[in-house]
PDB file of C-alpha atoms and ligand atoms in Angstrom:
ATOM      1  CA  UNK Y 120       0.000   0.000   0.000  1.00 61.00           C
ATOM      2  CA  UNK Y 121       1.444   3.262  -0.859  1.00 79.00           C
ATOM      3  CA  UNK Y 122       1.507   6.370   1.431  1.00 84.00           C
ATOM      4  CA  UNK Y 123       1.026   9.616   0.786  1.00 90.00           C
ATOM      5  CA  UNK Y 124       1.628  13.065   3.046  1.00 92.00           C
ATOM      6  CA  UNK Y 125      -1.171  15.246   4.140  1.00 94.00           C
ATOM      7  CA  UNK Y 126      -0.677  18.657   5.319  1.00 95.00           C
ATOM      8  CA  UNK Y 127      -2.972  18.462   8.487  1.00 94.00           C
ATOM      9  CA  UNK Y 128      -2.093  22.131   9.648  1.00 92.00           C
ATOM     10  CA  UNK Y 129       0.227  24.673  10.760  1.00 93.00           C
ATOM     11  CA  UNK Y 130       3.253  24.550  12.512  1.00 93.00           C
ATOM     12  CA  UNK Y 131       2.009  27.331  15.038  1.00 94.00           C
ATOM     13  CA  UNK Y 132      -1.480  25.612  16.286  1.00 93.00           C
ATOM     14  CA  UNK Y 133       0.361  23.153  18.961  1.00 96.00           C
ATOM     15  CA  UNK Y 134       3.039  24.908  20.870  1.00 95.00           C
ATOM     16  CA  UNK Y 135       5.964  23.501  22.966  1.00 95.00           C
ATOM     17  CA  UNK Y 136       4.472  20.923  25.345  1.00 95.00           C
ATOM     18  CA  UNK Y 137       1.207  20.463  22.926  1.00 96.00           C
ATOM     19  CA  UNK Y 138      -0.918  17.571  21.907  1.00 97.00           C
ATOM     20  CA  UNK Y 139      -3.435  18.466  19.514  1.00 97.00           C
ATOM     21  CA  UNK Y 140      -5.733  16.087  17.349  1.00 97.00           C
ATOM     22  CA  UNK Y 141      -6.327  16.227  13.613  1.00 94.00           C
ATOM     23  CA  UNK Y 142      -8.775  14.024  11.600  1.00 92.00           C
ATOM     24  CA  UNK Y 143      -6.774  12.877   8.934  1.00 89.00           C
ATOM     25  CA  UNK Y 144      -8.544  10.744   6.188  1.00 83.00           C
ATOM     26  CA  UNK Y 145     -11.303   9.262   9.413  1.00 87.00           C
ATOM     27  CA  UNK Y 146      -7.696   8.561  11.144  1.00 90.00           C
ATOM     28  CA  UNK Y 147      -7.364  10.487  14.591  1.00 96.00           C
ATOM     29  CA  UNK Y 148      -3.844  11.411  14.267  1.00 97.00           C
ATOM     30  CA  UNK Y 149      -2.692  13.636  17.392  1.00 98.00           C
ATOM     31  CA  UNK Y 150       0.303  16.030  16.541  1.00 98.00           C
ATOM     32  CA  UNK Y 151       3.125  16.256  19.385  1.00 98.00           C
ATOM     33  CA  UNK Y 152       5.469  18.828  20.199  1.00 97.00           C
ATOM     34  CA  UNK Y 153       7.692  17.831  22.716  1.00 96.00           C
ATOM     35  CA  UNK Y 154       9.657  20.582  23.498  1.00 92.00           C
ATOM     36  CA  UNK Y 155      10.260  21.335  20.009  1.00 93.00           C
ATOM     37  CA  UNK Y 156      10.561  18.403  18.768  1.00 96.00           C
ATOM     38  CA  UNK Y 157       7.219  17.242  16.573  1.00 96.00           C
ATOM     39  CA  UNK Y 158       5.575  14.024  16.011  1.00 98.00           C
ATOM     40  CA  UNK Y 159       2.556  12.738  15.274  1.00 98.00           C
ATOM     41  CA  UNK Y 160       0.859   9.598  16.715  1.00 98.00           C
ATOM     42  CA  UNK Y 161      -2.491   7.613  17.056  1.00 98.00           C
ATOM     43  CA  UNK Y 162      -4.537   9.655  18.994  1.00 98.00           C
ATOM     44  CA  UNK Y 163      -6.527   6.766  20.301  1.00 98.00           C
ATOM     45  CA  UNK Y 164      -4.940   5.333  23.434  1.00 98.00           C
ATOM     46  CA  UNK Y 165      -4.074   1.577  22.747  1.00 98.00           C
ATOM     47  CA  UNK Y 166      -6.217   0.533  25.737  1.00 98.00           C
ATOM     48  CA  UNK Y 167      -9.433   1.294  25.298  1.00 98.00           C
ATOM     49  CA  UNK Y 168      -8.858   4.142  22.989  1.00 97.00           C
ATOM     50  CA  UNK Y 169      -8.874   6.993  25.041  1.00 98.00           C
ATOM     51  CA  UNK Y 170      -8.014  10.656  23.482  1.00 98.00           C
ATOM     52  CA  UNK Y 171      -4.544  11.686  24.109  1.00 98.00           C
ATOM     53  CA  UNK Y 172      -4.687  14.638  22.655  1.00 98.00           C
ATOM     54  CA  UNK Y 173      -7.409  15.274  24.838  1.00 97.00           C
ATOM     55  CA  UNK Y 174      -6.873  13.476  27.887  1.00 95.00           C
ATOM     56  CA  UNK Y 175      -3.558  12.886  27.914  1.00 98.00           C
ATOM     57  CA  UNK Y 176      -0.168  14.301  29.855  1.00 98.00           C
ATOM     58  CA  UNK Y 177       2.694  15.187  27.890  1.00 98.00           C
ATOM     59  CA  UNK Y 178       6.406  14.970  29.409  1.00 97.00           C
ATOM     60  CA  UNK Y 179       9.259  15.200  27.330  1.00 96.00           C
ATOM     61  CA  UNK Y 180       8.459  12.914  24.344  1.00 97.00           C
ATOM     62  CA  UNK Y 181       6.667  10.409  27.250  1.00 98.00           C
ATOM     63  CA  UNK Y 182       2.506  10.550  26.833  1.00 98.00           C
ATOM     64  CA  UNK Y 183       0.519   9.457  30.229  1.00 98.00           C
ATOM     65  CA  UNK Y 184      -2.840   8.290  29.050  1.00 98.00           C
ATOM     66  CA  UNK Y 185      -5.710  10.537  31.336  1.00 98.00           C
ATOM     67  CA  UNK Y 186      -8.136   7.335  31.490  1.00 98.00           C
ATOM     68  CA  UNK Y 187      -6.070   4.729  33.362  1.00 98.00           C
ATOM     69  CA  UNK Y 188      -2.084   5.887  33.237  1.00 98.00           C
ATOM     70  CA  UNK Y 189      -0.630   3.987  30.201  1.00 98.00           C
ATOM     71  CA  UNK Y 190       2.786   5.751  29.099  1.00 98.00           C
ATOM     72  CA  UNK Y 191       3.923   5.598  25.584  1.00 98.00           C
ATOM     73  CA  UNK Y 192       6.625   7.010  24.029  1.00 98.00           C
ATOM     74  CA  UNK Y 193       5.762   9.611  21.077  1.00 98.00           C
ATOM     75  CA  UNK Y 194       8.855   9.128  19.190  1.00 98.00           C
ATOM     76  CA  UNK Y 195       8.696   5.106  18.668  1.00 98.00           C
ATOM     77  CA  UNK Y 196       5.207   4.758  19.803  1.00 98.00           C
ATOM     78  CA  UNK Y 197       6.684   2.111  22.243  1.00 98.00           C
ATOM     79  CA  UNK Y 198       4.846   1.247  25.803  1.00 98.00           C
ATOM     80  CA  UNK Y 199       6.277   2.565  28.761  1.00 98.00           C
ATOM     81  CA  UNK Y 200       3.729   1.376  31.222  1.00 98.00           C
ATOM     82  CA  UNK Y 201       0.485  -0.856  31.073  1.00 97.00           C
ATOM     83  CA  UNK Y 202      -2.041  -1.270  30.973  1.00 98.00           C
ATOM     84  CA  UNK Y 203      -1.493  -0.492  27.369  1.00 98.00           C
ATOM     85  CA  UNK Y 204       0.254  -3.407  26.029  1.00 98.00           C
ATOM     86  CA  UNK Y 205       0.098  -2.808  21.808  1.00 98.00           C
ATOM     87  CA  UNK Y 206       2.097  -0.228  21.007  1.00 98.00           C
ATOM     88  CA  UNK Y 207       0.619   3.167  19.298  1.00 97.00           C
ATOM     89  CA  UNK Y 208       0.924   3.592  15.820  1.00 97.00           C
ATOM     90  CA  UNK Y 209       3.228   6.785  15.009  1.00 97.00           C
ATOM     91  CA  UNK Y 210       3.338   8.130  11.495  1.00 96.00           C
ATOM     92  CA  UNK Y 211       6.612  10.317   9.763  1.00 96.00           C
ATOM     93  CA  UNK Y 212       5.725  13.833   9.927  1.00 97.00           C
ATOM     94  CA  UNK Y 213       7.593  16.534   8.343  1.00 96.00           C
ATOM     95  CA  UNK Y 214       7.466  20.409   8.508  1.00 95.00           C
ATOM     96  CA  UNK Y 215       7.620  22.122   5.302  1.00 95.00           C
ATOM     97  CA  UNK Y 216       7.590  25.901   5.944  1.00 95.00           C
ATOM     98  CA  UNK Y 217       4.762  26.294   8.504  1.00 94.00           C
ATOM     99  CA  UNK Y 218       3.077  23.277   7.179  1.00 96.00           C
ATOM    100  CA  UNK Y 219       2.743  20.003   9.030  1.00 96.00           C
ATOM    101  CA  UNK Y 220       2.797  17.001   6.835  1.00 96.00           C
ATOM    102  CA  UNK Y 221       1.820  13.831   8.119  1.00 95.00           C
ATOM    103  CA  UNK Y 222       2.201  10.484   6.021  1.00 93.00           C
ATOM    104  CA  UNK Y 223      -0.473   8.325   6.031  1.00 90.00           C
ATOM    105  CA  UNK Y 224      -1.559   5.331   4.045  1.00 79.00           C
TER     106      UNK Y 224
HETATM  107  S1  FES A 258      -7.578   4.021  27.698  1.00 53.49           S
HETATM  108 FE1  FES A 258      -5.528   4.717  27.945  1.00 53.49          FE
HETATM  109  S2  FES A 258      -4.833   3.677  29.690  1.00 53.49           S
HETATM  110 FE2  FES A 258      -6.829   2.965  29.423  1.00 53.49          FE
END
């Protein structure tokens, strides 16, 4: 399956420390900024799908899941601590001027 990027906003809608959700395609895609540092993720908690965006607590590039404390690192989408065992899908994201491109597919 091929991918393709989306621009899902700009650069300036999710500040230092941010987590902020996009729809992408029907896909809820939450864009990180983590300290600078962007990435985009799932938005949907691996548990029992949970908004991070929403929900969640961002330190560093480590996301604390507000419904029942799973941690997840935004940068591999690996689990840090349960009860989240699957790991959340992240997706490459690249800034092009003040765009945000996401790849999806
Ligand atoms: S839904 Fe995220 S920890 Fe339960």
């Amino acid at each position: 399956m091929s991918t393709r990027s989306v621009k899902v906003g700009k650069v300036g809608a999710v500040r230092p420390g941010d987590m902020v959700a996009f729809d992408v395609d029907g896909a809820p895609i939450a864009v990180v900024n983590a300290d600078g540092r962007m990435f985009a993720i799932s938005d949907r908690c691996t548990h029992e799908e949970c908004s991070l965006a929403a929900d969640g607590i961002l330190e560093g590039t480590v996301v604390t899941c507000g419904c029942h404390g799973a941690q997840f690192d935004v940068a591999t989408g690996r689990v840090l601590a349960p009860p989240a065992v699957e790991p959340l899908p992240v997706y490459p994201l690249r800034v092009v001027g003040d765009d945000i491109l996401v790849e999806v597919g």
